[in-house]
Coordinates of C-alpha atoms and ligand atoms in Angstrom, one line a residue:
X254 CA 86.0 138.4 103.6
X255 CA 89.5 137.5 104.8
X256 CA 91.5 135.2 102.6
X257 CA 92.4 132.1 105.1
X258 CA 96.1 130.6 104.1
X259 CA 95.0 127.8 102.4
X260 CA 92.7 129.8 100.2
X261 CA 96.0 131.7 99.4
X262 CA 98.3 128.8 98.9
X263 CA 95.7 127.5 96.5
X264 CA 95.4 130.5 94.7
X265 CA 98.7 131.0 93.5
X266 CA 98.7 126.5 93.1
X267 CA 96.1 127.3 90.9
X268 CA 97.1 130.4 89.0
X269 CA 100.8 129.1 88.4
X270 CA 100.0 125.7 87.9
X271 CA 101.3 123.7 90.7
X272 CA 97.8 122.2 91.7
X273 CA 93.8 122.3 90.9
X274 CA 90.7 120.1 91.6
X275 CA 90.3 117.5 88.7
X276 CA 87.5 117.2 86.4
X277 CA 87.0 121.1 86.7
X278 CA 84.8 121.4 83.1
X279 CA 82.7 118.2 84.4
X280 CA 82.0 119.9 88.1
X281 CA 84.7 117.9 89.6
X282 CA 84.8 115.2 91.9
X283 CA 85.8 115.3 95.3
X284 CA 89.4 114.2 96.5
X285 CA 90.5 113.9 93.4
X286 CA 93.6 116.8 91.9
X287 CA 95.8 117.6 89.4
X288 CA 99.3 118.6 89.7
X289 CA 100.4 120.8 87.3
X290 CA 103.7 121.3 85.9
X291 CA 105.1 123.2 88.6
X292 CA 103.3 120.7 91.2
X293 CA 105.0 117.5 89.4
X294 CA 108.1 119.2 89.1
X295 CA 108.0 120.0 93.1
X296 CA 106.4 116.2 93.9
X297 CA 109.7 114.8 91.9
X298 CA 111.9 116.7 93.9
X299 CA 109.8 115.8 97.1
X300 CA 110.3 112.1 96.2
X301 CA 114.1 112.7 94.9
X302 CA 114.7 113.3 98.4
X303 CA 113.1 110.9 99.5
X304 CA 114.4 108.2 97.3
X305 CA 118.2 109.3 98.8
X306 CA 116.7 109.1 102.3
X307 CA 115.1 105.2 101.9
X308 CA 116.8 104.2 98.8
X309 CA 120.4 105.2 98.8
X310 CA 121.0 106.3 102.5
X311 CA 119.0 103.2 104.2
X312 CA 119.3 101.2 101.3
X313 CA 115.9 99.8 100.8
X314 CA 115.5 98.0 98.1
X315 CA 112.7 99.3 95.5
X316 CA 109.6 97.5 94.3
X317 CA 107.5 98.7 92.0
X318 CA 103.9 96.8 91.7
X319 CA 100.4 97.0 89.9
X320 CA 97.5 99.3 91.3
X321 CA 95.1 96.8 91.1
X322 CA 95.3 93.5 93.5
X323 CA 93.0 90.2 93.0
X324 CA 90.4 90.0 96.1
X325 CA 92.5 87.0 97.6
X326 CA 95.4 89.2 98.3
X327 CA 93.4 91.9 100.2
X328 CA 91.3 88.5 102.1
X329 CA 94.8 88.0 103.6
X330 CA 95.5 91.5 104.4
X331 CA 92.3 91.6 106.1
X332 CA 91.5 94.6 104.2
X333 CA 88.1 93.2 103.1
X334 CA 87.2 92.8 106.5
X335 CA 88.5 95.5 108.2
X336 CA 89.0 98.8 105.5
X337 CA 86.0 100.1 105.8
X338 CA 84.6 103.9 107.5
X339 CA 81.2 104.1 109.2
X340 CA 78.5 105.9 107.0
X341 CA 75.2 107.6 107.9
X342 CA 72.4 108.3 105.4
X343 CA 69.8 110.9 105.6
X344 CA 66.6 109.4 105.5
X345 CA 65.1 112.6 103.7
X346 CA 67.5 113.4 101.3
X347 CA 70.4 110.3 100.7
X348 CA 73.1 112.3 101.6
X349 CA 75.7 110.4 102.8
X350 CA 78.3 111.6 105.8
X351 CA 81.6 109.8 107.2
X352 CA 80.3 109.1 111.3
X353 CA 83.3 110.4 113.0
X354 CA 83.6 113.1 110.4
X355 CA 80.1 114.2 110.9
X356 CA 79.7 114.2 115.2
X357 CA 83.1 115.8 115.1
X358 CA 81.6 118.8 112.6
X359 CA 78.8 118.9 114.8
X360 CA 80.0 118.3 118.5
X361 CA 83.2 119.0 118.6
X362 CA 83.6 115.5 119.9
X363 CA 86.1 112.6 118.5
X364 CA 84.7 109.4 118.4
X365 CA 86.5 107.7 116.6
X366 CA 87.6 104.1 117.7
X367 CA 83.6 103.7 119.5
X368 CA 81.3 101.3 118.7
X369 CA 78.3 101.9 116.2
X370 CA 76.3 101.1 119.1
X371 CA 77.5 104.1 121.0
X372 CA 78.3 106.6 118.4
X373 CA 74.2 105.6 117.6
X374 CA 73.5 106.8 121.3
X375 CA 75.2 110.1 121.1
X376 CA 73.4 111.1 117.4
X377 CA 70.6 110.5 119.5
X378 CA 71.4 112.2 122.6
X379 CA 72.7 115.0 120.5
X380 CA 70.1 115.5 118.4
X381 CA 72.1 115.8 115.5
X382 CA 70.1 115.6 112.4
X383 CA 71.5 115.6 108.2
X384 CA 73.2 119.2 107.8
X385 CA 72.0 119.0 104.2
X386 CA 68.2 119.4 105.0
X387 CA 67.7 118.8 108.7
X388 CA 66.1 115.5 107.6
X389 CA 66.5 112.8 110.1
X390 CA 69.6 110.2 110.1
X391 CA 69.0 106.2 109.8
X392 CA 71.2 103.7 110.6
X393 CA 74.9 103.5 110.8
X394 CA 76.6 100.6 108.7
X395 CA 80.3 100.1 107.3
X396 CA 81.1 101.0 104.1
X397 CA 84.5 99.4 102.4
X398 CA 86.4 101.9 101.6
X399 CA 88.3 100.4 98.5
X400 CA 87.6 100.7 94.9
X401 CA 86.2 98.0 93.8
X402 CA 86.9 96.1 90.1
X403 CA 87.0 93.1 88.6
X404 CA 89.6 91.2 85.8
X405 CA 88.9 90.5 82.4
X406 CA 85.9 90.5 80.4
X407 CA 83.9 87.9 82.1
X408 CA 84.5 90.1 84.9
X409 CA 84.9 87.1 86.8
X410 CA 87.6 88.0 89.4
X411 CA 87.1 90.4 92.0
X412 CA 90.0 93.1 92.2
X413 CA 90.5 96.0 93.9
X414 CA 92.5 99.1 93.9
X415 CA 95.1 99.0 96.4
X416 CA 94.4 101.2 99.6
X417 CA 98.3 100.4 100.4
X418 CA 101.7 99.7 98.6
X419 CA 102.5 97.4 101.5
X420 CA 100.6 94.3 100.5
X421 CA 102.8 93.8 97.3
X422 CA 105.7 94.0 99.3
X423 CA 104.5 91.1 101.6
X424 CA 103.6 89.1 98.9
X425 CA 107.2 89.0 97.1
X426 CA 108.7 88.6 100.5
X427 CA 110.5 85.3 99.2
X428 CA 112.1 86.8 96.5
X429 CA 112.9 90.1 98.3
X430 CA 114.4 88.5 100.8
X431 CA 117.4 86.3 98.7
X432 CA 117.9 89.8 96.8
X433 CA 118.8 91.4 100.4
X434 CA 121.3 88.0 101.0
X435 CA 118.9 86.7 103.9
X436 CA 120.0 89.8 106.3
X437 CA 118.2 91.3 108.9
X438 CA 116.8 94.0 109.3
X439 CA 116.1 94.6 105.4
X440 CA 113.9 97.5 104.4
X441 CA 111.8 97.3 101.1
X442 CA 110.4 100.4 99.4
X443 CA 107.3 101.1 97.0
X444 CA 106.4 104.5 96.0
X445 CA 102.8 104.8 93.5
X446 CA 99.1 105.7 93.8
X447 CA 97.0 104.2 96.3
X448 CA 93.1 104.8 96.8
X449 CA 90.2 105.1 99.5
X450 CA 87.1 105.5 98.4
X451 CA 86.0 107.9 101.1
X452 CA 82.2 108.6 101.5
X453 CA 82.3 112.5 101.5
X454 CA 85.8 114.2 101.3
X455 CA 85.7 117.7 102.3
X456 CA 88.9 118.7 103.0
X457 CA 90.6 120.2 99.9
X458 CA 93.8 118.2 99.5
X459 CA 94.1 117.1 102.6
X460 CA 91.6 114.3 101.9
X461 CA 92.3 112.3 98.4
X462 CA 90.6 109.3 97.3
X463 CA 93.6 108.8 95.1
X464 CA 96.7 109.3 96.6
X465 CA 101.0 109.0 96.0
X466 CA 102.4 107.2 98.8
X467 CA 106.1 106.2 99.3
X468 CA 106.0 103.0 102.0
X469 CA 109.0 101.4 103.3
X470 CA 109.1 98.0 105.1
X471 CA 111.3 97.0 107.3
X472 CA 111.5 93.7 107.8
X473 CA 113.3 92.2 111.3
X474 CA 114.5 89.8 114.0
X475 CA 111.2 89.7 116.8
X476 CA 114.1 89.2 118.9
X477 CA 116.5 91.8 118.0
X478 CA 114.7 94.9 116.9
X479 CA 117.5 97.0 116.6
X480 CA 119.2 99.7 113.5
X481 CA 122.9 99.4 113.2
X482 CA 122.6 103.4 112.9
X483 CA 120.9 104.0 115.7
X484 CA 123.9 105.6 117.7
X485 CA 123.3 108.1 115.0
X486 CA 120.0 109.5 116.1
X487 CA 120.0 108.7 119.6
X488 CA 120.4 112.1 120.9
X489 CA 117.6 113.8 118.5
X490 CA 114.9 115.3 119.9
X491 CA 110.9 114.3 119.9
X492 CA 108.1 115.8 120.5
X493 CA 105.8 113.6 121.2
X494 CA 102.1 113.4 122.1
X495 CA 101.5 110.0 123.8
X496 CA 98.2 108.3 123.8
X497 CA 98.5 107.5 127.6
X498 CA 98.2 111.9 127.2
X499 CA 95.6 111.8 125.1
X500 CA 93.2 109.5 127.1
X501 CA 94.4 111.5 130.2
X502 CA 93.1 114.4 128.3
X503 CA 96.1 116.2 128.2
X504 CA 96.9 118.7 125.0
X505 CA 100.5 118.4 125.0
X506 CA 103.5 116.8 123.9
X507 CA 106.9 115.7 125.6
X508 CA 109.9 116.8 124.0
X509 CA 112.2 113.9 124.7
X510 CA 115.5 112.2 123.4
X511 CA 115.1 109.3 120.9
X512 CA 117.5 107.0 123.6
X513 CA 115.2 108.4 126.7
X514 CA 111.8 107.9 124.6
X515 CA 113.1 103.9 123.7
X516 CA 114.2 103.3 127.7
X517 CA 111.2 104.4 129.2
X518 CA 108.9 102.0 127.0
X519 CA 107.3 104.9 125.2
X520 CA 108.2 104.0 122.1
X521 CA 108.2 100.0 121.7
X522 CA 111.6 99.2 120.1
X523 CA 114.8 100.4 119.0
X524 CA 113.6 100.1 115.0
X525 CA 110.9 102.1 115.3
X526 CA 111.9 104.4 117.5
X527 CA 115.2 104.8 114.9
X528 CA 112.8 105.5 111.8
X529 CA 110.3 108.9 113.9
X530 CA 113.7 110.1 114.3
X531 CA 114.9 109.6 111.2
X532 CA 111.0 110.7 109.2
X533 CA 111.6 113.9 111.3
X534 CA 115.1 114.3 109.7
X535 CA 113.4 113.9 106.3
X536 CA 110.8 116.9 107.0
X537 CA 113.8 119.4 108.4
X538 CA 115.3 118.4 105.0
X539 CA 112.2 119.8 103.1
X540 CA 112.5 122.8 104.7
X541 CA 109.1 122.1 107.2
X542 CA 110.2 123.4 110.7
X543 CA 111.0 121.9 113.6
X544 CA 108.5 123.6 115.7
X545 CA 105.5 122.5 113.5
X546 CA 106.4 118.7 113.6
X547 CA 104.9 116.4 116.1
X548 CA 104.2 112.5 116.8
X549 CA 101.2 111.9 117.9
X550 CA 100.4 108.1 119.4
X551 CA 97.2 106.4 117.7
X552 CA 94.8 105.5 120.2
X553 CA 93.4 101.7 120.7
X554 CA 90.5 101.6 118.6
X555 CA 92.1 103.9 115.9
X556 CA 95.0 101.8 114.9
X557 CA 94.9 99.8 111.7
X558 CA 93.4 95.7 112.3
X559 CA 97.3 95.3 111.7
X560 CA 99.4 97.3 114.5
X561 CA 100.3 96.5 117.8
X562 CA 101.6 100.4 118.2
X563 CA 101.1 103.6 115.3
X564 CA 102.9 107.0 115.4
X565 CA 101.5 109.2 113.5
X566 CA 104.2 112.4 111.9
X567 CA 101.5 115.3 112.1
X568 CA 102.8 119.0 110.4
X569 CA 101.0 121.9 111.5
X570 CA 98.7 123.8 109.3
X571 CA 96.9 127.0 109.9
X572 CA 93.7 125.9 108.3
X573 CA 93.6 121.8 108.8
X574 CA 95.4 121.7 112.1
X575 CA 97.6 119.1 112.6
X576 CA 97.7 117.2 109.7
X577 CA 98.9 113.5 109.4
X578 CA 101.7 113.2 107.1
X579 CA 103.1 109.8 107.3
X580 CA 102.4 106.8 109.8
X581 CA 104.6 104.4 111.6
X582 CA 103.3 101.0 112.6
X583 CA 104.8 98.0 114.2
X584 CA 102.7 95.4 112.5
X585 CA 104.4 92.3 113.9
X586 CA 103.9 89.4 111.7
X587 CA 100.7 90.0 110.9
X588 CA 100.9 90.3 107.1
X589 CA 103.9 87.5 106.4
X590 CA 101.8 84.9 108.6
X591 CA 98.3 85.8 106.7
X592 CA 99.9 85.7 103.4
X593 CA 101.9 82.3 104.1
X594 CA 97.9 80.7 105.3
X595 CA 95.9 82.6 102.6
X596 CA 98.8 81.4 100.2
X597 CA 99.5 78.1 101.4
X598 CA 103.7 79.3 100.9
X599 CA 105.7 79.3 104.0
X600 CA 107.2 82.2 104.3
X601 CA 109.3 81.8 107.5
X602 CA 112.9 82.1 106.9
X603 CA 116.1 79.9 108.3
X604 CA 117.7 83.4 109.8
X605 CA 121.7 83.2 110.9
X606 CA 123.2 86.1 112.5
X607 CA 126.5 86.7 111.9
X608 CA 129.1 85.2 114.0
X609 CA 126.4 82.6 115.4
X610 CA 126.9 79.2 115.1
X611 CA 123.2 77.8 114.7
X612 CA 120.6 79.8 113.1
X613 CA 116.6 79.4 114.0
X614 CA 113.5 79.7 111.9
X615 CA 111.6 83.0 112.3
X616 CA 108.5 85.1 110.3
X617 CA 110.0 88.4 110.8
X618 CA 108.4 91.3 112.1
X619 CA 107.7 94.4 110.3
X620 CA 108.2 98.4 111.1
X621 CA 106.6 100.2 108.3
X622 CA 107.3 103.8 107.9
X623 CA 104.4 105.1 105.3
X624 CA 103.9 108.7 103.7
X625 CA 101.5 110.1 102.1
X626 CA 103.1 112.5 99.4
X627 CA 100.1 114.8 98.5
X628 CA 100.3 115.7 102.0
X629 CA 103.6 116.2 102.4
X630 CA 103.7 118.5 99.5
X631 CA 100.6 120.7 100.7
X632 CA 103.0 120.8 104.1
X633 CA 105.7 122.0 102.0
X634 CA 103.5 125.0 100.0
X635 CA 102.3 126.2 103.4
X636 CA 105.9 126.5 105.4
X637 CA 106.8 127.8 102.4
X638 CA 104.6 130.5 101.9
X639 CA 105.8 134.0 102.6
X640 CA 104.2 137.2 102.7
X641 CA 106.7 140.3 103.3
X642 CA 105.1 144.0 102.6
X643 CA 106.3 143.4 99.2
X644 CA 105.4 140.2 97.8
X645 CA 104.2 136.8 99.0
X646 CA 105.7 133.7 97.2
X647 CA 107.2 130.6 98.2
X648 CA 110.2 130.5 99.7
X649 CA 110.9 126.4 98.8
X650 CA 114.5 125.3 100.0
X651 CA 116.6 126.1 97.0
X652 CA 116.7 121.7 96.5
X653 CA 113.6 121.8 95.6
X654 CA 112.5 124.5 93.3
X655 CA 110.2 123.4 90.8
X656 CA 111.9 125.4 88.4
X657 CA 115.2 125.9 89.4
X658 CA 116.4 129.5 87.2
X659 CA 114.9 132.1 85.0
X660 CA 116.7 133.5 82.2
X661 CA 115.8 137.4 81.5
X662 CA 117.1 139.6 78.6
X663 CA 116.9 143.2 80.0
X664 CA 115.4 144.3 76.8
X665 CA 114.1 142.5 73.7
X666 CA 116.5 144.3 71.3
X667 CA 120.3 144.8 70.9
X668 CA 120.7 140.9 70.2
X669 CA 119.5 140.4 74.1
X670 CA 117.1 137.6 73.5
X671 CA 119.6 135.9 70.8
X672 CA 122.2 136.2 74.0
X673 CA 119.8 134.9 76.7
X674 CA 118.2 132.2 74.9
X675 CA 122.0 130.8 74.1
X676 CA 122.4 130.9 77.9
X677 CA 119.6 129.4 78.6
X678 CA 120.4 126.0 76.3
X679 CA 123.5 126.0 78.0
X680 CA 121.6 125.4 81.4
X681 CA 119.4 123.4 79.9
X682 CA 122.0 121.2 78.4
X683 CA 123.9 120.5 82.1
X684 CA 120.3 119.5 83.3
X685 CA 119.4 122.9 84.8
X686 CA 115.9 123.0 84.8
X687 CA 115.6 126.9 83.5
X688 CA 113.0 129.0 81.6
X689 CA 112.9 132.2 79.8
X690 CA 110.8 135.3 80.1
X691 CA 111.2 138.6 78.8
X692 CA 107.6 140.4 78.9
X693 CA 107.2 142.9 80.7
X694 CA 109.4 145.0 83.1
X695 CA 112.1 143.5 84.6
X696 CA 110.3 144.4 88.1
X697 CA 107.1 142.1 86.6
X698 CA 109.4 139.3 86.1
X699 CA 111.3 139.0 89.0
X700 CA 108.6 139.2 90.7
X701 CA 106.5 136.5 88.8
X702 CA 109.7 134.4 89.5
X703 CA 109.7 134.8 93.4
X704 CA 105.9 133.8 93.4
X705 CA 106.6 130.3 92.8
X706 CA 109.9 130.2 94.2
X707 CA 112.2 130.2 91.4
X708 CA 115.9 130.7 93.6
X709 CA 118.2 132.4 90.6
X710 CA 117.1 134.7 88.4
X711 CA 119.8 135.5 85.3
X712 CA 119.7 138.8 83.6
X713 CA 122.0 139.3 80.4
X714 CA 122.4 142.8 80.2
X715 CA 124.5 145.0 77.7
X716 CA 127.6 144.2 79.3
X717 CA 127.1 140.9 78.7
X718 CA 127.4 141.1 75.3
X719 CA 130.8 143.0 75.8
X720 CA 132.5 140.7 78.3
X721 CA 130.4 137.4 78.2
X722 CA 129.0 138.2 82.0
X723 CA 125.4 137.9 83.6
X724 CA 124.1 139.0 86.9
X725 CA 122.1 136.0 89.0
X726 CA 120.0 137.2 91.7
X727 CA 118.9 135.4 94.7
X728 CA 115.6 135.1 95.4
X729 CA 115.4 135.9 99.3
X730 CA 117.9 138.6 99.6
X731 CA 117.4 140.3 96.5
X732 CA 121.1 140.8 96.2
X733 CA 122.9 140.5 93.0
X734 CA 126.2 139.1 91.7
X735 CA 128.3 139.2 88.2
X736 CA 129.7 136.2 87.0
X737 CA 131.6 134.8 83.2
X738 CA 129.1 133.0 81.0
X739 CA 130.9 130.1 80.8
X740 CA 131.2 129.5 84.8
X741 CA 127.2 130.0 84.9
X742 CA 126.0 126.1 85.1
X743 CA 128.4 124.8 87.8
X744 CA 128.0 127.6 89.6
X745 CA 124.1 127.5 89.5
X746 CA 124.5 124.0 89.9
X747 CA 126.2 123.8 93.0
X748 CA 124.1 127.0 94.4
X749 CA 121.3 125.0 94.3
X750 CA 123.0 121.7 96.0
X751 CA 124.3 123.9 98.7
X752 CA 127.8 122.8 97.3
X753 CA 128.4 126.9 97.5
X754 CA 126.9 130.1 98.6
X755 CA 125.3 133.1 97.1
X756 CA 127.9 135.2 97.8
X757 CA 130.7 132.8 96.0
X758 CA 128.6 133.0 92.8
X759 CA 130.5 135.6 91.6
X760 CA 131.5 139.2 92.2
X761 CA 129.0 142.1 94.0
X762 CA 129.4 145.5 92.0
Ligands
ZN207 ZN1 69.3 115.1 104.4

């Protein structure tokens, strides 16, 4: 059997410690995965980049809130009423299915957003039966996809694991707005776990029940939905698959400059268009190539209850097709007005623009970039995965490599292991994530390091003992340079930060 790309990636991912199904010794639980040592490191590097983009450069305030939310918060947000999937149960064997997934699997038809009656008719018309046992399917009903729990020993307060990190940002709006010195627009970011009790997740790490999110809520004046740095992105090209083209059955995206998409009314406002372009730049910074990135507008019926316009940032994958890695919703003032109402707290603000004589009372609107970090991580794995005649390996962007350097003694004798450990410690002292490996031939060791995407391998040989120099090998070109041990930590650091190119790291020999 031919191994699919996903299978190839997951084979290395499991063997080498990137990612594997959780609770394996108890038979596993669908929709839950562990990140191993390399996966954890890769995740941290993706988040570091994300923080650089959104906290440092965009200046968003960061918030870190509880994962458990009292029911009232989610009643206000509309999730108790709307965060549900449509499910159907087999009357014979009791297997449960998410209806839109089931219909798509059996007929290829996309019924997302259609009413229950309509879907029921399609199921009867196409004579869809239980894929497990062939039995007849029962009625269609809604299933709340939040994990329900309770607070306190008496369990007298219903609560849920949060379906998104956004809600505590809205709940804390007044405090955050003061911290932002009452200026608009301002963004608040939160990185944390989100939960969705999927009815029957069957897409590996693409459909998770617990996932890591990185979200931003950008509060702005609805009369002035602009971004101060729009000039910087207005010439960027975006590939947009509009709702209109989807409704007309056009299976294609248009390529258009940000400013043109805005002027032609394809994207609802400047702030949203800025963030769509910015998000594409973020994916490019992770080494995901431009030709596998597109933005798909959600069609009516597909959008979340709070959104007036939503774009999905999608990355093409071989096994799952286009995968949504982030969503960009124009949430209007929906959340702030609902929380005002449910908490009896007035969340309107008195807003005075710089240079304006009078202020106004407004309820800010929200544009929300929301990333799924696990899916992003998978897309980084897939688009780093490289096969040549000699090897298969993850060609990570060097800023993302989970392990930054490997130290090899050429042989395990003549004091080379001791010298290697000295070099290892010197690198670690400078904060470089380096590891030591002395087992097997040097070729084997290079191959093992390449497989997991280590950008630089440092070899300690007999010349090292004589003149305190070592070789650095570049993963992609396999070329080597020789450099002084004293300069090594600084050279590796500069290479990893892309301050120098490989040829500048030492002399060729
Ligand atoms: Zn059945």
